[in-house]
Structure formats: structure tokens, C-alpha cells
Amino acid sequence: MNRPPSPDAVDDTGGFARVVHRSRVQWSDTDAGGHHHNTAIVRFVEAAEAALMRERGVAGYFGAAPRVRHEVNFVSPLWFGQEVTTDLSVEHIGTSSMTFRFAVWGEETDRQPRRLAASGRYIVVHVLPGGEPTSAPWPKEWMTALRNHTQSESTCRCHSTQQERT
């Protein structure tokens, strides 16, 4: 069930990498009412970020790129069992910081059409592992890997225990 990302999603990557990550709302992502906790949005986005770095071969990124700012605009609820599509792209790469933007979509169910659940941006800063918590320039190979080449955007359909690349 592969669908292209919505045209309302993150569509202008400015020459930087993009990934579309698919998952489902798990019971642990919900409250007693069955809709998502706000923190679930961050987990969906982090899973997309991990898929992007893995697919681009950016080894050592996690632990070296803490978040320093995170903005989320919550729009509509996600429900237990609902398929979720997270569209994540690198918006800007600076000397030592990087800005991502995202859109998290709740896919169509028998009760509702496809809807934007949340969108936002966040900034990470490169730090050297084990060193002082001060910024450091991004490794050149990471910057190269995160720029769009001739390859198309990455799309993955992820489940809690398996992943297939499409």
C-alpha cells in the first residue's frame, strides 16, 4: 500500500535529503481515549530521521547531533492502529547546525479521511562525542550524503519488527 506523499507535505527540499517513513500508532502511543500522546509525534519523526541517516549511510550521527530546538504544530489526533506517514526533510545545513522539517499524516480510515496530524521543525547541532558540549563543524561526508544526488527520495514502510524498502 505505497502512496506518494501528499503535495501538502514537505515538498521543497532545497537540494537536501528527504525520507517518507510509514508506521502505525501503537497502543503505547495512545492515552485512555485511544488517541495519540503528543510525544508520539516526536517518536514518529525520530524514526524517520533514523531511517534517513541509515539510508544515506551517515554513521555515528546519533549521539553527535543533539536537538537544541523543537517546534510542533498539532493539528488533528491520530488513533490506535491508524497508519501514519512521516515526511521528513533536511531544510538547511549550516557549519555546525542542521534544520529539519516534518509533516506527520494520519492516513485514511473507515471513520475519517487522510489528515495532517502535526508539522514542525527542529534543529540539531553537531558535537564531538565525549568532548565538551560545544558545536563542531559537520563532517564533510555527512554533508555530502545529506544533499540530494541523482537518486530519488527514500520511502520506507516500517513496522515494529520489520522494514521493507520501497
Short mmCIF file of N, CA and C in Angstrom, two decimals:
data_model
loop_
_atom_site.label_atom_id
_atom_site.label_comp_id
_atom_site.label_asym_id
_atom_site.label_seq_id
_atom_site.Cartn_x
_atom_site.Cartn_y
_atom_site.Cartn_z
N MET A 1 0.83 -1.15 0.00
CA MET A 1 0.00 0.00 0.00
C MET A 1 0.89 1.24 0.00
N ASN A 2 1.68 1.41 -1.03
CA ASN A 2 2.55 2.57 -1.11
C ASN A 2 1.84 3.71 -1.81
N ARG A 3 1.80 4.85 -1.14
CA ARG A 3 1.20 6.04 -1.69
C ARG A 3 2.25 7.12 -1.75
N PRO A 4 2.20 7.94 -2.78
CA PRO A 4 3.14 9.06 -2.80
C PRO A 4 2.81 10.03 -1.69
N PRO A 5 3.79 10.79 -1.22
CA PRO A 5 3.49 11.77 -0.19
C PRO A 5 2.51 12.81 -0.72
N SER A 6 1.79 13.40 0.18
CA SER A 6 0.83 14.43 -0.20
C SER A 6 1.57 15.64 -0.76
N PRO A 7 0.97 16.33 -1.72
CA PRO A 7 1.59 17.56 -2.19
C PRO A 7 1.63 18.63 -1.10
N ASP A 8 0.83 18.45 -0.04
CA ASP A 8 0.85 19.40 1.07
C ASP A 8 1.95 19.08 2.06
N ALA A 9 2.64 17.99 1.86
CA ALA A 9 3.69 17.59 2.78
C ALA A 9 4.95 18.42 2.49
N VAL A 10 6.05 17.98 3.06
CA VAL A 10 7.32 18.67 2.86
C VAL A 10 7.70 18.47 1.40
N ASP A 11 7.61 19.52 0.59
CA ASP A 11 7.78 19.32 -0.84
C ASP A 11 8.95 20.07 -1.46
N ASP A 12 9.52 21.01 -0.79
CA ASP A 12 10.64 21.76 -1.35
C ASP A 12 11.85 21.50 -0.48
N THR A 13 12.67 20.54 -0.86
CA THR A 13 13.79 20.15 -0.02
C THR A 13 15.03 21.01 -0.25
N GLY A 14 15.01 21.90 -1.19
CA GLY A 14 16.14 22.79 -1.41
C GLY A 14 17.43 22.06 -1.72
N GLY A 15 17.32 20.90 -2.31
CA GLY A 15 18.52 20.15 -2.66
C GLY A 15 19.04 19.25 -1.56
N PHE A 16 18.30 19.09 -0.49
CA PHE A 16 18.73 18.24 0.61
C PHE A 16 17.89 16.97 0.68
N ALA A 17 18.34 16.04 1.49
CA ALA A 17 17.74 14.71 1.60
C ALA A 17 16.33 14.76 2.19
N ARG A 18 15.54 13.75 1.81
CA ARG A 18 14.16 13.61 2.26
C ARG A 18 13.84 12.13 2.43
N VAL A 19 12.98 11.82 3.38
CA VAL A 19 12.51 10.46 3.57
C VAL A 19 11.02 10.49 3.90
N VAL A 20 10.31 9.48 3.43
CA VAL A 20 8.91 9.28 3.80
C VAL A 20 8.88 7.95 4.55
N HIS A 21 8.47 8.01 5.81
CA HIS A 21 8.52 6.86 6.70
C HIS A 21 7.10 6.48 7.11
N ARG A 22 6.77 5.21 7.02
CA ARG A 22 5.42 4.75 7.36
C ARG A 22 5.46 3.86 8.60
N SER A 23 4.47 4.04 9.45
CA SER A 23 4.35 3.23 10.66
C SER A 23 2.89 3.22 11.09
N ARG A 24 2.62 2.69 12.27
CA ARG A 24 1.26 2.67 12.82
C ARG A 24 1.29 3.18 14.24
N VAL A 25 0.17 3.72 14.66
CA VAL A 25 0.02 4.15 16.05
C VAL A 25 -0.11 2.88 16.89
N GLN A 26 0.80 2.72 17.82
CA GLN A 26 0.79 1.57 18.73
C GLN A 26 -0.01 1.94 19.99
N TRP A 27 -0.43 0.93 20.74
CA TRP A 27 -1.19 1.19 21.95
C TRP A 27 -0.40 2.08 22.91
N SER A 28 0.91 1.84 22.99
CA SER A 28 1.75 2.64 23.89
C SER A 28 1.86 4.10 23.45
N ASP A 29 1.44 4.42 22.22
CA ASP A 29 1.44 5.80 21.72
C ASP A 29 0.18 6.55 22.10
N THR A 30 -0.78 5.87 22.74
CA THR A 30 -2.09 6.48 22.99
C THR A 30 -2.37 6.68 24.48
N ASP A 31 -3.41 7.47 24.74
CA ASP A 31 -3.90 7.60 26.11
C ASP A 31 -5.17 6.75 26.24
N ALA A 32 -5.85 6.85 27.36
CA ALA A 32 -7.03 6.02 27.60
C ALA A 32 -8.14 6.26 26.59
N GLY A 33 -8.14 7.42 25.94
CA GLY A 33 -9.15 7.72 24.94
C GLY A 33 -8.84 7.12 23.57
N GLY A 34 -7.66 6.53 23.43
CA GLY A 34 -7.28 5.88 22.18
C GLY A 34 -6.60 6.78 21.16
N HIS A 35 -6.44 8.08 21.48
CA HIS A 35 -5.72 8.94 20.53
C HIS A 35 -4.29 9.18 21.02
N HIS A 36 -3.46 9.65 20.13
CA HIS A 36 -2.02 9.72 20.41
C HIS A 36 -1.67 10.72 21.52
N HIS A 37 -0.60 10.38 22.23
CA HIS A 37 0.05 11.34 23.13
C HIS A 37 0.85 12.29 22.24
N ASN A 38 1.00 13.52 22.63
CA ASN A 38 1.80 14.46 21.83
C ASN A 38 3.23 13.97 21.62
N THR A 39 3.78 13.24 22.58
CA THR A 39 5.15 12.76 22.45
C THR A 39 5.30 11.73 21.33
N ALA A 40 4.20 11.09 20.92
CA ALA A 40 4.27 10.10 19.84
C ALA A 40 4.73 10.76 18.54
N ILE A 41 4.36 12.01 18.33
CA ILE A 41 4.79 12.72 17.12
C ILE A 41 6.31 12.77 17.06
N VAL A 42 6.94 13.08 18.18
CA VAL A 42 8.41 13.14 18.23
C VAL A 42 8.99 11.77 17.90
N ARG A 43 8.41 10.70 18.41
CA ARG A 43 8.93 9.36 18.11
C ARG A 43 8.78 9.02 16.63
N PHE A 44 7.64 9.39 16.02
CA PHE A 44 7.47 9.13 14.58
C PHE A 44 8.53 9.88 13.78
N VAL A 45 8.80 11.12 14.17
CA VAL A 45 9.80 11.93 13.46
C VAL A 45 11.20 11.37 13.69
N GLU A 46 11.51 10.96 14.90
CA GLU A 46 12.83 10.38 15.17
C GLU A 46 13.04 9.08 14.40
N ALA A 47 11.99 8.27 14.24
CA ALA A 47 12.11 7.04 13.45
C ALA A 47 12.40 7.38 11.99
N ALA A 48 11.76 8.43 11.48
CA ALA A 48 12.04 8.87 10.11
C ALA A 48 13.48 9.37 9.98
N GLU A 49 13.94 10.11 10.98
CA GLU A 49 15.31 10.62 10.98
C GLU A 49 16.31 9.46 10.98
N ALA A 50 16.05 8.45 11.80
CA ALA A 50 16.94 7.28 11.84
C ALA A 50 16.96 6.57 10.49
N ALA A 51 15.78 6.43 9.85
CA ALA A 51 15.73 5.80 8.53
C ALA A 51 16.51 6.62 7.50
N LEU A 52 16.39 7.93 7.56
CA LEU A 52 17.11 8.80 6.62
C LEU A 52 18.62 8.64 6.79
N MET A 53 19.09 8.69 8.02
CA MET A 53 20.54 8.57 8.26
C MET A 53 21.05 7.19 7.87
N ARG A 54 20.27 6.16 8.16
CA ARG A 54 20.66 4.80 7.79
C ARG A 54 20.74 4.66 6.27
N GLU A 55 19.71 5.15 5.57
CA GLU A 55 19.68 5.03 4.11
C GLU A 55 20.75 5.86 3.43
N ARG A 56 21.16 6.95 4.04
CA ARG A 56 22.20 7.80 3.46
C ARG A 56 23.59 7.40 3.94
N GLY A 57 23.69 6.39 4.83
CA GLY A 57 24.99 5.90 5.28
C GLY A 57 25.71 6.86 6.22
N VAL A 58 24.95 7.63 7.00
CA VAL A 58 25.56 8.59 7.93
C VAL A 58 25.77 7.88 9.26
N ALA A 59 26.92 7.26 9.41
CA ALA A 59 27.25 6.50 10.63
C ALA A 59 27.76 7.45 11.71
N GLY A 60 27.37 7.19 12.95
CA GLY A 60 27.85 7.99 14.07
C GLY A 60 27.05 9.25 14.34
N TYR A 61 25.97 9.45 13.60
CA TYR A 61 25.16 10.67 13.76
C TYR A 61 24.51 10.74 15.14
N PHE A 62 23.88 9.63 15.55
CA PHE A 62 23.18 9.66 16.83
C PHE A 62 24.19 9.66 17.97
N GLY A 63 23.97 10.56 18.89
CA GLY A 63 24.94 10.79 19.97
C GLY A 63 25.85 11.97 19.65
N ALA A 64 25.84 12.40 18.40
CA ALA A 64 26.67 13.54 17.99
C ALA A 64 25.84 14.70 17.47
N ALA A 65 24.51 14.58 17.55
CA ALA A 65 23.64 15.63 17.00
C ALA A 65 22.43 15.86 17.92
N PRO A 66 22.66 16.44 19.09
CA PRO A 66 21.53 16.69 19.99
C PRO A 66 20.60 17.78 19.45
N ARG A 67 19.34 17.66 19.83
CA ARG A 67 18.36 18.68 19.47
C ARG A 67 18.55 19.90 20.36
N VAL A 68 18.48 21.07 19.75
CA VAL A 68 18.58 22.31 20.52
C VAL A 68 17.30 23.13 20.41
N ARG A 69 16.43 22.77 19.48
CA ARG A 69 15.13 23.45 19.32
C ARG A 69 14.17 22.48 18.65
N HIS A 70 12.92 22.49 19.11
CA HIS A 70 11.91 21.61 18.52
C HIS A 70 10.57 22.34 18.54
N GLU A 71 9.95 22.49 17.38
CA GLU A 71 8.64 23.15 17.26
C GLU A 71 7.66 22.15 16.65
N VAL A 72 6.48 22.03 17.26
CA VAL A 72 5.45 21.14 16.72
C VAL A 72 4.12 21.88 16.70
N ASN A 73 3.47 21.83 15.57
CA ASN A 73 2.11 22.35 15.43
C ASN A 73 1.18 21.14 15.38
N PHE A 74 0.38 20.95 16.43
CA PHE A 74 -0.54 19.82 16.50
C PHE A 74 -1.84 20.23 15.81
N VAL A 75 -2.31 19.40 14.88
CA VAL A 75 -3.47 19.76 14.06
C VAL A 75 -4.66 18.83 14.31
N SER A 76 -4.43 17.52 14.26
CA SER A 76 -5.54 16.59 14.47
C SER A 76 -5.03 15.31 15.13
N PRO A 77 -5.91 14.57 15.80
CA PRO A 77 -5.47 13.37 16.52
C PRO A 77 -5.19 12.19 15.60
N LEU A 78 -4.32 11.33 16.09
CA LEU A 78 -4.07 10.02 15.48
C LEU A 78 -4.69 8.99 16.42
N TRP A 79 -5.14 7.87 15.85
CA TRP A 79 -5.86 6.88 16.64
C TRP A 79 -5.13 5.54 16.64
N PHE A 80 -5.30 4.79 17.71
CA PHE A 80 -4.69 3.47 17.83
C PHE A 80 -4.94 2.66 16.56
N GLY A 81 -3.86 2.08 16.03
CA GLY A 81 -3.93 1.24 14.84
C GLY A 81 -3.87 1.99 13.52
N GLN A 82 -4.00 3.30 13.56
CA GLN A 82 -4.00 4.08 12.32
C GLN A 82 -2.62 4.10 11.68
N GLU A 83 -2.59 4.00 10.37
CA GLU A 83 -1.33 4.12 9.64
C GLU A 83 -0.91 5.58 9.65
N VAL A 84 0.39 5.79 9.83
CA VAL A 84 0.97 7.13 9.92
C VAL A 84 2.07 7.27 8.88
N THR A 85 2.09 8.40 8.20
CA THR A 85 3.15 8.70 7.25
C THR A 85 3.88 9.94 7.74
N THR A 86 5.18 9.82 7.91
CA THR A 86 6.00 10.95 8.32
C THR A 86 6.89 11.35 7.15
N ASP A 87 6.78 12.58 6.75
CA ASP A 87 7.56 13.15 5.66
C ASP A 87 8.57 14.09 6.29
N LEU A 88 9.84 13.74 6.18
CA LEU A 88 10.92 14.48 6.84
C LEU A 88 11.94 14.91 5.82
N SER A 89 12.38 16.14 5.90
CA SER A 89 13.45 16.58 5.01
C SER A 89 14.43 17.48 5.74
N VAL A 90 15.64 17.49 5.24
CA VAL A 90 16.64 18.43 5.71
C VAL A 90 16.32 19.75 5.01
N GLU A 91 16.12 20.78 5.80
CA GLU A 91 15.78 22.09 5.25
C GLU A 91 17.02 22.95 5.04
N HIS A 92 17.97 22.84 5.96
CA HIS A 92 19.17 23.70 5.90
C HIS A 92 20.32 23.00 6.61
N ILE A 93 21.51 23.10 6.05
CA ILE A 93 22.72 22.62 6.72
C ILE A 93 23.65 23.80 6.87
N GLY A 94 23.95 24.15 8.12
CA GLY A 94 24.91 25.20 8.42
C GLY A 94 26.26 24.58 8.72
N THR A 95 27.16 25.38 9.24
CA THR A 95 28.51 24.88 9.57
C THR A 95 28.44 23.79 10.63
N SER A 96 27.62 24.01 11.68
CA SER A 96 27.52 23.02 12.76
C SER A 96 26.07 22.72 13.15
N SER A 97 25.10 23.34 12.50
CA SER A 97 23.71 23.06 12.82
C SER A 97 22.99 22.56 11.58
N MET A 98 21.87 21.91 11.80
CA MET A 98 21.05 21.40 10.70
C MET A 98 19.59 21.55 11.11
N THR A 99 18.78 22.03 10.17
CA THR A 99 17.35 22.20 10.40
C THR A 99 16.58 21.17 9.59
N PHE A 100 15.67 20.48 10.25
CA PHE A 100 14.77 19.52 9.61
C PHE A 100 13.37 20.09 9.66
N ARG A 101 12.54 19.71 8.71
CA ARG A 101 11.12 20.00 8.80
C ARG A 101 10.35 18.71 8.54
N PHE A 102 9.15 18.65 9.09
CA PHE A 102 8.39 17.41 9.01
C PHE A 102 6.90 17.66 8.93
N ALA A 103 6.20 16.67 8.41
CA ALA A 103 4.75 16.61 8.43
C ALA A 103 4.39 15.17 8.77
N VAL A 104 3.53 15.00 9.75
CA VAL A 104 3.07 13.68 10.17
C VAL A 104 1.59 13.59 9.80
N TRP A 105 1.27 12.60 8.97
CA TRP A 105 -0.08 12.42 8.45
C TRP A 105 -0.74 11.19 9.02
N GLY A 106 -1.99 11.32 9.42
CA GLY A 106 -2.81 10.16 9.76
C GLY A 106 -3.50 9.73 8.48
N GLU A 107 -3.26 8.49 8.10
CA GLU A 107 -3.83 8.00 6.83
C GLU A 107 -5.33 7.73 6.98
N GLU A 108 -5.99 7.64 5.86
CA GLU A 108 -7.43 7.43 5.81
C GLU A 108 -7.84 6.18 6.59
N THR A 109 -8.95 6.30 7.31
CA THR A 109 -9.54 5.14 8.00
C THR A 109 -11.00 5.05 7.56
N ASP A 110 -11.70 4.06 8.08
CA ASP A 110 -13.13 3.96 7.73
C ASP A 110 -13.95 5.08 8.38
N ARG A 111 -13.34 5.82 9.32
CA ARG A 111 -14.05 6.90 10.00
C ARG A 111 -13.64 8.30 9.56
N GLN A 112 -12.49 8.42 8.88
CA GLN A 112 -12.02 9.77 8.54
C GLN A 112 -11.09 9.74 7.34
N PRO A 113 -10.99 10.86 6.63
CA PRO A 113 -10.05 10.95 5.51
C PRO A 113 -8.62 11.15 6.02
N ARG A 114 -7.68 11.09 5.11
CA ARG A 114 -6.28 11.38 5.45
C ARG A 114 -6.21 12.82 5.96
N ARG A 115 -5.48 13.00 7.09
CA ARG A 115 -5.38 14.32 7.70
C ARG A 115 -3.96 14.58 8.20
N LEU A 116 -3.60 15.84 8.14
CA LEU A 116 -2.35 16.25 8.77
C LEU A 116 -2.54 16.18 10.28
N ALA A 117 -1.66 15.47 10.96
CA ALA A 117 -1.74 15.38 12.42
C ALA A 117 -0.84 16.42 13.08
N ALA A 118 0.34 16.64 12.50
CA ALA A 118 1.28 17.61 13.08
C ALA A 118 2.33 17.97 12.04
N SER A 119 2.90 19.14 12.21
CA SER A 119 4.02 19.57 11.36
C SER A 119 4.95 20.40 12.23
N GLY A 120 6.15 20.61 11.74
CA GLY A 120 7.07 21.42 12.51
C GLY A 120 8.49 21.38 11.98
N ARG A 121 9.37 21.88 12.81
CA ARG A 121 10.80 21.95 12.50
C ARG A 121 11.58 21.65 13.77
N TYR A 122 12.81 21.20 13.57
CA TYR A 122 13.71 21.09 14.70
C TYR A 122 15.13 21.29 14.22
N ILE A 123 15.98 21.68 15.16
CA ILE A 123 17.38 21.96 14.85
C ILE A 123 18.25 21.06 15.70
N VAL A 124 19.25 20.49 15.05
CA VAL A 124 20.27 19.70 15.75
C VAL A 124 21.61 20.41 15.56
N VAL A 125 22.52 20.16 16.48
CA VAL A 125 23.86 20.76 16.40
C VAL A 125 24.87 19.63 16.53
N HIS A 126 25.90 19.69 15.70
CA HIS A 126 26.95 18.66 15.76
C HIS A 126 27.88 18.94 16.93
N VAL A 127 28.08 17.92 17.75
CA VAL A 127 29.07 17.97 18.83
C VAL A 127 29.97 16.75 18.70
N LEU A 128 31.19 16.89 19.14
CA LEU A 128 32.10 15.75 19.10
C LEU A 128 31.79 14.82 20.27
N PRO A 129 31.58 13.52 20.00
CA PRO A 129 31.27 12.58 21.09
C PRO A 129 32.36 12.58 22.15
N GLY A 130 31.94 12.62 23.40
CA GLY A 130 32.88 12.55 24.51
C GLY A 130 33.59 13.85 24.81
N GLY A 131 33.38 14.85 24.01
CA GLY A 131 34.05 16.13 24.22
C GLY A 131 33.18 17.10 24.98
N GLU A 132 33.62 18.32 25.01
CA GLU A 132 32.82 19.39 25.61
C GLU A 132 31.55 19.57 24.80
N PRO A 133 30.46 19.92 25.44
CA PRO A 133 29.21 20.10 24.69
C PRO A 133 29.18 21.43 23.93
N THR A 134 30.13 21.59 23.03
CA THR A 134 30.17 22.76 22.16
C THR A 134 30.06 22.30 20.72
N SER A 135 29.57 23.18 19.88
CA SER A 135 29.36 22.80 18.48
C SER A 135 30.67 22.60 17.75
N ALA A 136 30.60 21.76 16.72
CA ALA A 136 31.76 21.47 15.86
C ALA A 136 31.25 21.35 14.43
N PRO A 137 32.08 21.66 13.45
CA PRO A 137 31.63 21.55 12.05
C PRO A 137 31.18 20.13 11.71
N TRP A 138 30.17 20.03 10.82
CA TRP A 138 29.72 18.73 10.34
C TRP A 138 30.82 18.06 9.53
N PRO A 139 30.96 16.74 9.65
CA PRO A 139 31.90 16.03 8.77
C PRO A 139 31.47 16.23 7.31
N LYS A 140 32.43 16.45 6.45
CA LYS A 140 32.13 16.70 5.04
C LYS A 140 31.35 15.55 4.41
N GLU A 141 31.70 14.29 4.78
CA GLU A 141 31.00 13.15 4.18
C GLU A 141 29.52 13.11 4.59
N TRP A 142 29.19 13.60 5.78
CA TRP A 142 27.79 13.67 6.19
C TRP A 142 27.05 14.71 5.36
N MET A 143 27.69 15.86 5.17
CA MET A 143 27.06 16.92 4.39
C MET A 143 26.81 16.46 2.95
N THR A 144 27.77 15.75 2.39
CA THR A 144 27.61 15.22 1.04
C THR A 144 26.47 14.21 0.98
N ALA A 145 26.41 13.32 1.96
CA ALA A 145 25.38 12.28 1.99
C ALA A 145 23.97 12.87 2.13
N LEU A 146 23.86 14.01 2.78
CA LEU A 146 22.55 14.59 3.03
C LEU A 146 22.10 15.59 1.96
N ARG A 147 22.90 15.74 0.94
CA ARG A 147 22.48 16.55 -0.20
C ARG A 147 21.87 15.60 -1.22
N ASN A 148 20.83 16.04 -1.92
CA ASN A 148 20.22 15.19 -2.94
C ASN A 148 21.19 15.00 -4.08
N HIS A 149 21.27 13.77 -4.51
CA HIS A 149 22.09 13.43 -5.67
C HIS A 149 21.12 13.13 -6.79
N THR A 150 21.46 12.23 -7.66
CA THR A 150 20.54 11.85 -8.72
C THR A 150 19.52 10.85 -8.22
N GLN A 151 19.70 10.30 -7.02
CA GLN A 151 18.74 9.33 -6.50
C GLN A 151 17.46 10.02 -6.09
N SER A 152 16.37 9.26 -6.11
CA SER A 152 15.08 9.81 -5.72
C SER A 152 14.95 9.80 -4.21
N GLU A 153 13.87 10.39 -3.72
CA GLU A 153 13.63 10.40 -2.29
C GLU A 153 13.51 8.98 -1.76
N SER A 154 13.84 8.81 -0.51
CA SER A 154 13.71 7.50 0.12
C SER A 154 12.29 7.35 0.66
N THR A 155 11.76 6.17 0.51
CA THR A 155 10.47 5.85 1.11
C THR A 155 10.61 4.50 1.79
N CYS A 156 10.22 4.44 3.05
CA CYS A 156 10.25 3.15 3.72
C CYS A 156 8.93 2.93 4.43
N ARG A 157 8.55 1.68 4.49
CA ARG A 157 7.35 1.28 5.21
C ARG A 157 7.85 0.48 6.40
N CYS A 158 7.67 1.02 7.59
CA CYS A 158 8.26 0.42 8.77
C CYS A 158 7.18 -0.11 9.71
N HIS A 159 7.46 -1.22 10.29
CA HIS A 159 6.59 -1.84 11.29
C HIS A 159 7.43 -2.00 12.53
N SER A 160 6.82 -2.42 13.61
CA SER A 160 7.57 -2.51 14.86
C SER A 160 8.72 -3.50 14.79
N THR A 161 8.64 -4.54 13.96
CA THR A 161 9.73 -5.52 13.94
C THR A 161 10.33 -5.74 12.56
N GLN A 162 9.76 -5.15 11.52
CA GLN A 162 10.34 -5.37 10.20
C GLN A 162 10.26 -4.10 9.38
N GLN A 163 11.10 -4.03 8.37
CA GLN A 163 11.10 -2.86 7.50
C GLN A 163 11.35 -3.33 6.09
N GLU A 164 10.58 -2.82 5.15
CA GLU A 164 10.84 -3.10 3.76
C GLU A 164 11.03 -1.79 3.05
N ARG A 165 12.01 -1.74 2.20
CA ARG A 165 12.31 -0.52 1.50
C ARG A 165 11.59 -0.56 0.17
N THR A 166 10.95 0.52 -0.20
CA THR A 166 10.23 0.56 -1.46
C THR A 166 10.84 1.54 -2.40
#
